[in-house]
Amino acid sequence: PPDPANPGSASYDFSSEIGLDPVVRDAEARGLAVLLTVSTAPDWAEGPGRPANARPGTWKPNPSDLANFSQAVAARYSGGFDPDGSGPAPPLPAVEAIQVWDEPNQDYWLSPAFEGSTAVSPAHYRLMLNASYPAVKAVNPQMLVVTGGTSPYGDPPGGPYPDPNNRRIRPVQFWQQLLCVHPVKVKSKKGKKGKKGKKGKKLVRTQGCAGPAFDVFAHQAIDNTGAGPLKSGPNRYDASTPDLGRVVNVLRAAERVGALPGSHPVWVTEFWWDSNPPNSVGAPLDVQARWVEQTLFLFWKAGASAAINFQIGDTTDRLDVHAGFQSGVFFGDGQPKPSLTAFRFPFVTERINKRLLQAWGKAPAAGTLAIQRRQGGRWVAIRKIQVGKGAVFVARLPLPGKQRLRAEVEALLRAERSAGA
């Protein structure tokens, strides 16, 4: 385009029926916060010499072209841009964040990942972030710049679906290179009675390397084996659902050693559990619901403040593999699944020791939350907590042995009973 940073450029099509404008307006009307992801490049914004085996839109995206486009998007959805001037439509609403690329650790999205055996995409992706960040902030300082959510597996074996045409860098190693830290061997202090200390590793700053600029750290802690939220990735440098802490540790180390100024929130920008029905290899509906809330708990423990379920409603794509297209909390016809309740009001318990349980959850409404215990044929409140809407709550309960527990928000129950009446 002759004016690539212009939010009203005639070279861009934001306002058609399939454009972004109606989608962003529709989301705002429903009270949704919007994260926009820029994930591929047009051919004029790619590096030269894209080989035939590289997917179009992925080959060495030009950082300055990406910065111009990111600036145009940030300005258009800053809350003050009016595409029809003084026409009848109001200005476009503001979006919360722009995510710079998708799964940059695999060359299906950002190529090449490797040159020979050397990982090269972390350095190039750092250039992309460092170009886009100031471009976005120049027009909208409040808009968050989010890193591309890294995919969970590296090669080999690449998770359950290895692909010879898609080389992946293990996410822990990708983040170490991107954030300018590397592991070194250390020996701990001597143990008792003069015993040798254990050997280990710590992350130190990589000299001559300046970390990237961003506001929010993102990872896609997906498990596409269908084995449940406690199944770790096949390699210690992978980061599947229970392994989010592996990449968060790299982030915190980079902050600690000065490679990355400040402290950054962590978002999981994709996770999923397919359900059966309609996916033939998905989890039963009640299991999907349980896995959703257990997954949210694991992400919270690892330090995440947001997690995005891959689908809101199911589609008919790839009905026989764990690809996430049947991970919705609604069926394709709009009927809710049990996982909708689990997502709105997760409630998980974890045994701390023989005499102590920890209860965790996220309240769907403000008011008095009651944790109840099943005693005989009735439910008895054992703890009451005042909660805000959307607030995470944690309670330690002196309960030995097996227990059946649930949680209710009294104001929500009254509202539902009134609506039902």
Coordinates of C-alpha atoms in Angstrom, one line a residue:
P1 CA 0.0 0.0 0.0
P2 CA 1.2 3.6 -0.6
D3 CA 0.0 4.4 3.0
P4 CA 0.4 1.2 5.0
A5 CA 0.2 2.8 8.5
N6 CA -3.1 4.6 7.6
P7 CA -6.1 3.1 9.5
G8 CA -8.4 4.3 6.7
S9 CA -6.2 3.2 3.8
A10 CA -8.2 2.2 0.7
S11 CA -5.7 -0.7 0.3
Y12 CA -7.2 -2.4 3.3
D13 CA -10.7 -4.0 3.6
F14 CA -11.8 -3.8 7.2
S15 CA -15.4 -2.8 6.7
S16 CA -17.0 -5.4 4.4
E17 CA -19.4 -8.1 5.7
I18 CA -16.4 -10.4 6.2
G19 CA -14.1 -7.7 7.5
L20 CA -13.0 -6.9 11.1
D21 CA -15.3 -3.9 11.7
P22 CA -18.6 -5.7 12.1
V23 CA -17.0 -8.4 14.2
V24 CA -15.4 -5.9 16.6
R25 CA -18.7 -4.0 16.9
D26 CA -20.6 -7.3 17.4
A27 CA -18.2 -8.4 20.2
E28 CA -18.5 -5.0 22.0
A29 CA -22.3 -5.3 21.9
R30 CA -22.0 -8.6 23.8
G31 CA -19.6 -7.3 26.4
L32 CA -16.6 -9.1 25.1
A33 CA -13.0 -7.9 25.2
V34 CA -11.2 -8.4 21.9
L35 CA -7.7 -9.7 21.2
L36 CA -6.7 -9.4 17.5
T37 CA -4.0 -11.7 16.2
V38 CA -1.9 -10.7 13.2
S39 CA -0.7 -14.1 11.9
T40 CA 0.4 -14.1 8.3
A41 CA 2.0 -11.7 5.8
P42 CA 1.0 -10.8 2.2
D43 CA 3.6 -11.7 -0.4
W44 CA 5.0 -8.2 -0.6
A45 CA 5.7 -8.2 3.1
E46 CA 7.7 -11.5 3.1
G47 CA 11.4 -11.8 2.8
P48 CA 12.8 -12.7 -0.6
G49 CA 13.3 -16.2 -1.9
R50 CA 10.5 -18.1 -0.2
P51 CA 11.1 -21.8 -1.0
A52 CA 8.3 -23.9 -2.4
N53 CA 8.0 -25.9 0.9
A54 CA 7.3 -22.8 3.0
R55 CA 3.7 -21.8 3.5
P56 CA 2.7 -18.5 1.9
G57 CA 2.6 -15.7 4.5
T58 CA 5.3 -17.2 6.8
W59 CA 8.7 -16.5 5.2
K60 CA 10.8 -14.0 7.1
P61 CA 8.1 -11.4 7.5
N62 CA 9.5 -7.9 7.1
P63 CA 9.5 -6.2 10.5
S64 CA 8.9 -2.7 9.2
D65 CA 5.9 -3.8 7.1
L66 CA 4.5 -5.6 10.1
A67 CA 5.0 -2.5 12.2
N68 CA 3.1 -0.3 9.7
F69 CA 0.2 -2.7 9.6
S70 CA 0.1 -3.1 13.4
Q71 CA 0.0 0.7 13.6
A72 CA -2.9 0.9 11.2
V73 CA -4.8 -1.8 13.2
A74 CA -4.1 -0.2 16.5
A75 CA -5.2 3.2 15.3
R76 CA -8.4 1.9 13.7
Y77 CA -9.5 0.1 16.8
S78 CA -8.3 2.6 19.4
G79 CA -11.8 3.8 20.2
G80 CA -11.8 7.1 18.3
F81 CA -11.6 6.1 14.6
D82 CA -14.8 6.7 12.6
P83 CA -14.7 5.0 9.3
D84 CA -17.7 6.9 7.8
G85 CA -16.6 10.3 9.1
S86 CA -19.8 12.1 10.1
G87 CA -22.0 9.3 8.9
P88 CA -24.6 7.5 11.0
A89 CA -22.3 4.8 12.4
P90 CA -20.5 5.6 15.7
P91 CA -16.7 5.4 15.9
L92 CA -15.3 1.9 16.1
P93 CA -14.8 0.5 19.6
A94 CA -11.4 0.0 21.2
V95 CA -9.9 -3.5 21.3
E96 CA -7.9 -4.6 24.3
A97 CA -4.8 -6.1 22.7
I98 CA -3.0 -7.0 19.5
Q99 CA -1.1 -10.4 19.4
V100 CA 1.9 -10.3 17.2
W101 CA 1.8 -13.6 15.3
D102 CA 0.7 -17.1 16.1
E103 CA 2.8 -20.0 17.3
P104 CA 6.1 -18.5 16.2
N105 CA 8.1 -21.5 17.3
Q106 CA 6.9 -23.6 14.4
D107 CA 7.6 -22.9 10.7
Y108 CA 4.0 -23.6 9.8
W109 CA 3.5 -20.0 11.0
L110 CA 7.0 -18.5 10.9
S111 CA 9.7 -19.9 8.6
P112 CA 12.4 -20.9 8.6
A113 CA 12.5 -22.2 12.1
F114 CA 15.9 -23.7 11.5
E115 CA 18.9 -23.2 9.2
G116 CA 20.5 -26.6 9.4
S117 CA 20.4 -27.5 13.1
T118 CA 20.4 -23.8 14.3
A119 CA 17.2 -22.3 15.4
V120 CA 16.9 -18.9 13.7
S121 CA 13.2 -17.9 14.1
P122 CA 13.6 -16.6 17.7
A123 CA 16.0 -13.9 16.6
H124 CA 13.8 -12.9 13.7
Y125 CA 10.7 -12.9 15.8
R126 CA 12.4 -10.6 18.3
L127 CA 12.8 -8.1 15.4
M128 CA 9.1 -8.4 14.6
L129 CA 8.1 -7.7 18.2
N130 CA 10.5 -4.8 18.6
A131 CA 9.2 -3.2 15.4
S132 CA 5.5 -3.6 16.2
Y133 CA 5.6 -2.6 19.9
P134 CA 6.5 1.1 19.4
A135 CA 4.3 1.3 16.4
V136 CA 1.2 0.3 18.4
K137 CA 2.1 2.4 21.4
A138 CA 2.6 5.5 19.2
V139 CA -1.1 5.6 18.4
N140 CA -2.6 3.9 21.4
P141 CA -0.5 3.6 24.5
Q142 CA -3.3 1.7 26.3
M143 CA -3.4 -1.1 23.8
L144 CA -1.6 -4.3 25.0
V145 CA 1.0 -5.9 22.8
V146 CA 0.9 -9.7 23.3
T147 CA 3.5 -12.1 22.2
G148 CA 2.6 -14.9 19.8
G149 CA 1.4 -17.9 21.8
T150 CA 4.0 -20.6 21.4
S151 CA 2.8 -24.1 20.5
P152 CA 3.5 -26.9 23.1
Y153 CA 5.7 -29.4 21.3
G154 CA 9.0 -29.5 19.5
D155 CA 10.6 -31.9 17.0
P156 CA 11.3 -34.7 17.4
P157 CA 8.7 -36.2 18.1
G158 CA 6.5 -33.1 17.7
G159 CA 3.7 -34.3 19.9
P160 CA 1.1 -36.8 18.7
Y161 CA 1.0 -35.5 15.1
P162 CA 4.5 -35.2 13.8
D163 CA 4.8 -33.5 10.4
P164 CA 7.9 -33.7 8.3
N165 CA 7.0 -30.4 6.6
N166 CA 6.6 -28.5 9.9
R167 CA 9.8 -28.1 12.0
R168 CA 9.1 -27.0 15.6
I169 CA 11.4 -25.5 18.2
R170 CA 10.6 -26.7 21.7
P171 CA 8.9 -23.8 23.5
V172 CA 11.2 -23.7 26.5
Q173 CA 14.3 -23.4 24.2
F174 CA 12.5 -20.9 21.9
W175 CA 11.8 -18.6 24.9
Q176 CA 15.3 -18.9 26.2
Q177 CA 16.7 -17.7 22.9
L178 CA 14.0 -15.0 22.4
L179 CA 14.4 -13.6 26.0
C180 CA 18.2 -13.6 25.9
V181 CA 18.9 -16.2 28.7
H182 CA 20.6 -19.5 28.7
P183 CA 21.2 -22.3 31.2
V184 CA 24.5 -22.8 33.0
K185 CA 25.5 -25.6 35.4
V186 CA 25.7 -24.8 39.1
K187 CA 26.5 -26.8 42.2
S188 CA 24.4 -26.2 45.3
K189 CA 25.9 -25.8 48.7
K190 CA 27.2 -28.8 50.5
G191 CA 24.6 -30.9 52.2
K192 CA 24.7 -32.2 55.8
K193 CA 27.8 -33.9 57.1
G194 CA 30.0 -32.6 54.3
K195 CA 28.0 -34.4 51.5
K196 CA 28.5 -33.0 48.0
G197 CA 25.8 -30.6 46.9
K198 CA 23.5 -31.5 44.0
K199 CA 24.3 -30.3 40.5
G200 CA 21.7 -28.2 38.7
K201 CA 21.2 -25.4 36.2
K202 CA 20.2 -21.8 36.3
L203 CA 19.4 -19.3 33.6
V204 CA 21.7 -16.4 33.2
R205 CA 21.7 -13.4 30.8
T206 CA 23.1 -14.0 27.3
Q207 CA 25.6 -11.3 26.7
G208 CA 25.1 -9.0 23.6
C209 CA 21.5 -9.9 23.4
A210 CA 18.7 -7.4 24.2
G211 CA 15.3 -8.8 25.0
P212 CA 12.1 -8.0 23.1
A213 CA 9.5 -5.4 23.9
F214 CA 5.9 -6.6 24.8
D215 CA 3.3 -6.2 27.5
V216 CA 1.9 -9.8 27.8
F217 CA 3.6 -13.1 27.6
A218 CA 1.5 -15.8 25.8
H219 CA 1.8 -19.6 25.4
Q220 CA -0.7 -22.1 24.1
A221 CA -0.5 -24.9 26.6
I222 CA -2.5 -27.4 24.5
D223 CA -2.7 -31.1 25.0
N224 CA -3.8 -32.7 21.7
T225 CA -3.3 -36.3 22.9
G226 CA -6.7 -36.4 24.7
A227 CA -4.9 -37.8 27.7
G228 CA -6.2 -35.2 30.2
P229 CA -4.7 -32.1 31.9
L230 CA -2.1 -34.0 33.9
K231 CA -0.3 -35.4 30.8
S232 CA 3.1 -33.6 30.3
G233 CA 4.7 -33.1 27.0
P234 CA 7.1 -35.8 25.7
N235 CA 10.2 -33.7 26.3
R236 CA 11.3 -31.6 29.3
Y237 CA 11.5 -28.6 27.0
D238 CA 7.9 -29.0 25.8
A239 CA 5.1 -27.3 27.6
S240 CA 1.8 -29.0 27.5
T241 CA -1.2 -28.3 29.8
P242 CA 0.5 -29.1 33.2
D243 CA 3.8 -27.7 32.0
L244 CA 3.0 -24.0 31.7
G245 CA 5.4 -23.3 34.6
R246 CA 8.3 -24.4 32.4
V247 CA 8.0 -21.4 30.1
V248 CA 6.8 -19.0 32.9
N249 CA 10.1 -19.9 34.7
V250 CA 12.0 -18.7 31.6
L251 CA 10.1 -15.4 31.6
R252 CA 10.6 -14.8 35.3
A253 CA 14.3 -15.6 35.0
A254 CA 14.7 -13.1 32.1
E255 CA 13.0 -10.4 34.2
R256 CA 15.2 -11.3 37.2
V257 CA 18.5 -11.1 35.4
G258 CA 17.6 -7.9 33.6
A259 CA 17.2 -9.2 30.1
L260 CA 13.6 -8.1 30.2
P261 CA 12.5 -5.0 32.1
G262 CA 9.4 -5.1 34.3
S263 CA 7.0 -7.9 35.2
H264 CA 4.7 -9.3 32.6
P265 CA 1.3 -11.0 32.8
V266 CA 0.9 -14.5 31.4
W267 CA -2.0 -15.4 29.1
V268 CA -2.8 -18.9 27.7
T269 CA -4.1 -17.8 24.3
E270 CA -5.3 -21.3 23.3
F271 CA -6.3 -24.5 25.1
W272 CA -8.8 -27.1 24.3
W273 CA -10.5 -30.4 25.2
D274 CA -12.7 -31.9 22.4
S275 CA -15.9 -33.6 23.6
N276 CA -17.7 -36.7 22.5
P277 CA -20.2 -36.0 21.1
P278 CA -19.6 -34.8 18.5
N279 CA -15.9 -35.8 18.2
S280 CA -15.5 -39.6 18.0
V281 CA -12.2 -39.4 20.0
G282 CA -13.2 -36.7 22.4
A283 CA -13.8 -36.9 26.1
P284 CA -17.3 -37.7 27.4
L285 CA -19.2 -34.5 28.1
D286 CA -18.8 -34.6 31.9
V287 CA -15.1 -35.4 31.6
Q288 CA -14.6 -32.5 29.3
A289 CA -16.3 -30.2 31.9
R290 CA -14.0 -31.5 34.6
W291 CA -10.9 -31.2 32.5
V292 CA -11.8 -27.6 31.6
E293 CA -12.0 -26.5 35.3
Q294 CA -8.9 -28.5 36.3
T295 CA -7.0 -27.0 33.4
L296 CA -7.9 -23.5 34.5
F297 CA -6.7 -24.3 38.0
L298 CA -3.4 -25.6 36.7
F299 CA -2.9 -22.4 34.6
W300 CA -3.7 -20.3 37.7
K301 CA -1.1 -22.2 39.8
A302 CA 1.5 -21.6 37.1
G303 CA 0.8 -17.8 37.1
A304 CA -1.6 -17.2 34.2
S305 CA -4.2 -14.5 34.6
A306 CA -6.2 -15.3 31.4
A307 CA -7.0 -18.4 29.4
I308 CA -8.8 -18.6 26.1
N309 CA -10.8 -21.7 25.2
F310 CA -10.1 -22.4 21.5
Q311 CA -13.8 -22.7 20.5
I312 CA -16.9 -21.1 21.8
G313 CA -19.1 -23.3 19.7
D314 CA -18.3 -26.6 17.9
T315 CA -17.6 -26.8 14.1
T316 CA -17.7 -29.8 11.8
D317 CA -13.9 -29.7 11.0
R318 CA -11.7 -32.8 11.8
L319 CA -14.2 -34.8 13.8
D320 CA -11.9 -37.7 14.5
V321 CA -8.7 -36.1 15.8
H322 CA -7.8 -34.0 18.9
A323 CA -7.6 -30.7 17.0
G324 CA -9.8 -28.5 19.1
F325 CA -12.7 -27.9 16.7
Q326 CA -15.2 -29.7 19.0
S327 CA -13.8 -28.0 22.2
G328 CA -16.7 -25.5 22.4
V329 CA -18.8 -25.0 25.5
F330 CA -21.8 -25.0 23.1
F331 CA -22.6 -27.6 20.5
G332 CA -22.9 -26.5 16.8
D333 CA -26.6 -25.9 17.2
G334 CA -26.1 -23.5 20.2
Q335 CA -27.1 -25.9 22.9
P336 CA -24.8 -25.6 26.0
K337 CA -22.6 -28.4 27.2
P338 CA -21.8 -29.1 30.8
S339 CA -18.4 -27.5 30.2
L340 CA -20.2 -24.1 30.0
T341 CA -20.9 -24.3 33.7
A342 CA -17.4 -25.5 34.4
F343 CA -15.9 -22.5 32.4
R344 CA -18.3 -20.0 34.0
F345 CA -17.8 -21.3 37.6
P346 CA -14.8 -23.6 37.9
F347 CA -14.5 -25.3 41.3
V348 CA -11.5 -27.6 42.0
T349 CA -10.1 -29.2 45.2
E350 CA -6.6 -30.4 45.8
R351 CA -5.5 -32.4 48.8
I352 CA -2.6 -30.7 50.6
N353 CA -2.1 -33.4 53.2
K354 CA -4.1 -36.1 55.0
R355 CA -6.0 -33.5 57.0
L356 CA -6.2 -30.5 54.7
L357 CA -7.9 -29.7 51.4
Q358 CA -7.5 -26.6 49.3
A359 CA -10.6 -25.4 47.4
W360 CA -10.1 -23.1 44.4
G361 CA -12.5 -21.4 42.0
K362 CA -13.6 -18.4 40.1
A363 CA -16.9 -16.7 41.0
P364 CA -19.4 -16.0 38.2
A365 CA -21.2 -13.4 40.3
A366 CA -20.6 -11.1 43.3
G367 CA -22.0 -11.9 46.7
T368 CA -21.7 -14.6 49.4
L369 CA -20.1 -17.8 48.1
A370 CA -20.8 -21.0 50.1
I371 CA -18.6 -24.0 50.0
Q372 CA -20.8 -27.0 50.9
R373 CA -20.1 -30.5 52.0
R374 CA -22.3 -33.5 51.3
Q375 CA -23.4 -35.0 54.7
G376 CA -25.8 -37.9 54.4
G377 CA -28.6 -36.8 52.1
R378 CA -28.0 -33.1 52.3
W379 CA -25.5 -30.3 51.5
V380 CA -24.2 -28.3 54.5
A381 CA -22.2 -25.1 54.2
I382 CA -18.8 -25.3 55.8
R383 CA -17.3 -22.0 54.6
K384 CA -18.7 -18.7 53.4
I385 CA -16.7 -16.2 51.5
Q386 CA -17.5 -12.7 50.1
V387 CA -16.5 -12.6 46.4
G388 CA -16.6 -10.2 43.5
K389 CA -17.8 -11.1 40.1
G390 CA -15.0 -12.9 38.3
A391 CA -12.9 -13.1 41.5
V392 CA -10.6 -16.1 42.1
F393 CA -11.2 -17.6 45.6
V394 CA -9.0 -20.0 47.6
A395 CA -9.9 -21.7 50.9
R396 CA -8.1 -24.2 53.0
L397 CA -10.5 -26.7 54.6
P398 CA -9.6 -29.0 57.5
L399 CA -11.2 -32.1 56.0
P400 CA -9.6 -35.6 56.1
G401 CA -10.4 -38.5 53.8
K402 CA -12.7 -38.5 50.8
Q403 CA -15.2 -35.6 50.5
R404 CA -17.9 -34.4 48.2
L405 CA -17.9 -30.7 47.9
R406 CA -19.6 -28.0 45.8
A407 CA -19.8 -24.2 45.7
E408 CA -22.7 -21.8 45.2
V409 CA -23.1 -18.1 45.0
E410 CA -26.3 -17.2 46.8
A411 CA -27.1 -14.1 44.7
L412 CA -26.8 -16.1 41.5
L413 CA -29.1 -18.8 42.8
R414 CA -31.7 -16.3 43.7
A415 CA -31.5 -14.7 40.3
E416 CA -31.8 -18.1 38.5
R417 CA -34.8 -19.1 40.7
S418 CA -36.5 -15.8 40.0
A419 CA -35.9 -16.2 36.3
G420 CA -37.2 -19.7 36.4
A421 CA -40.3 -18.6 38.2

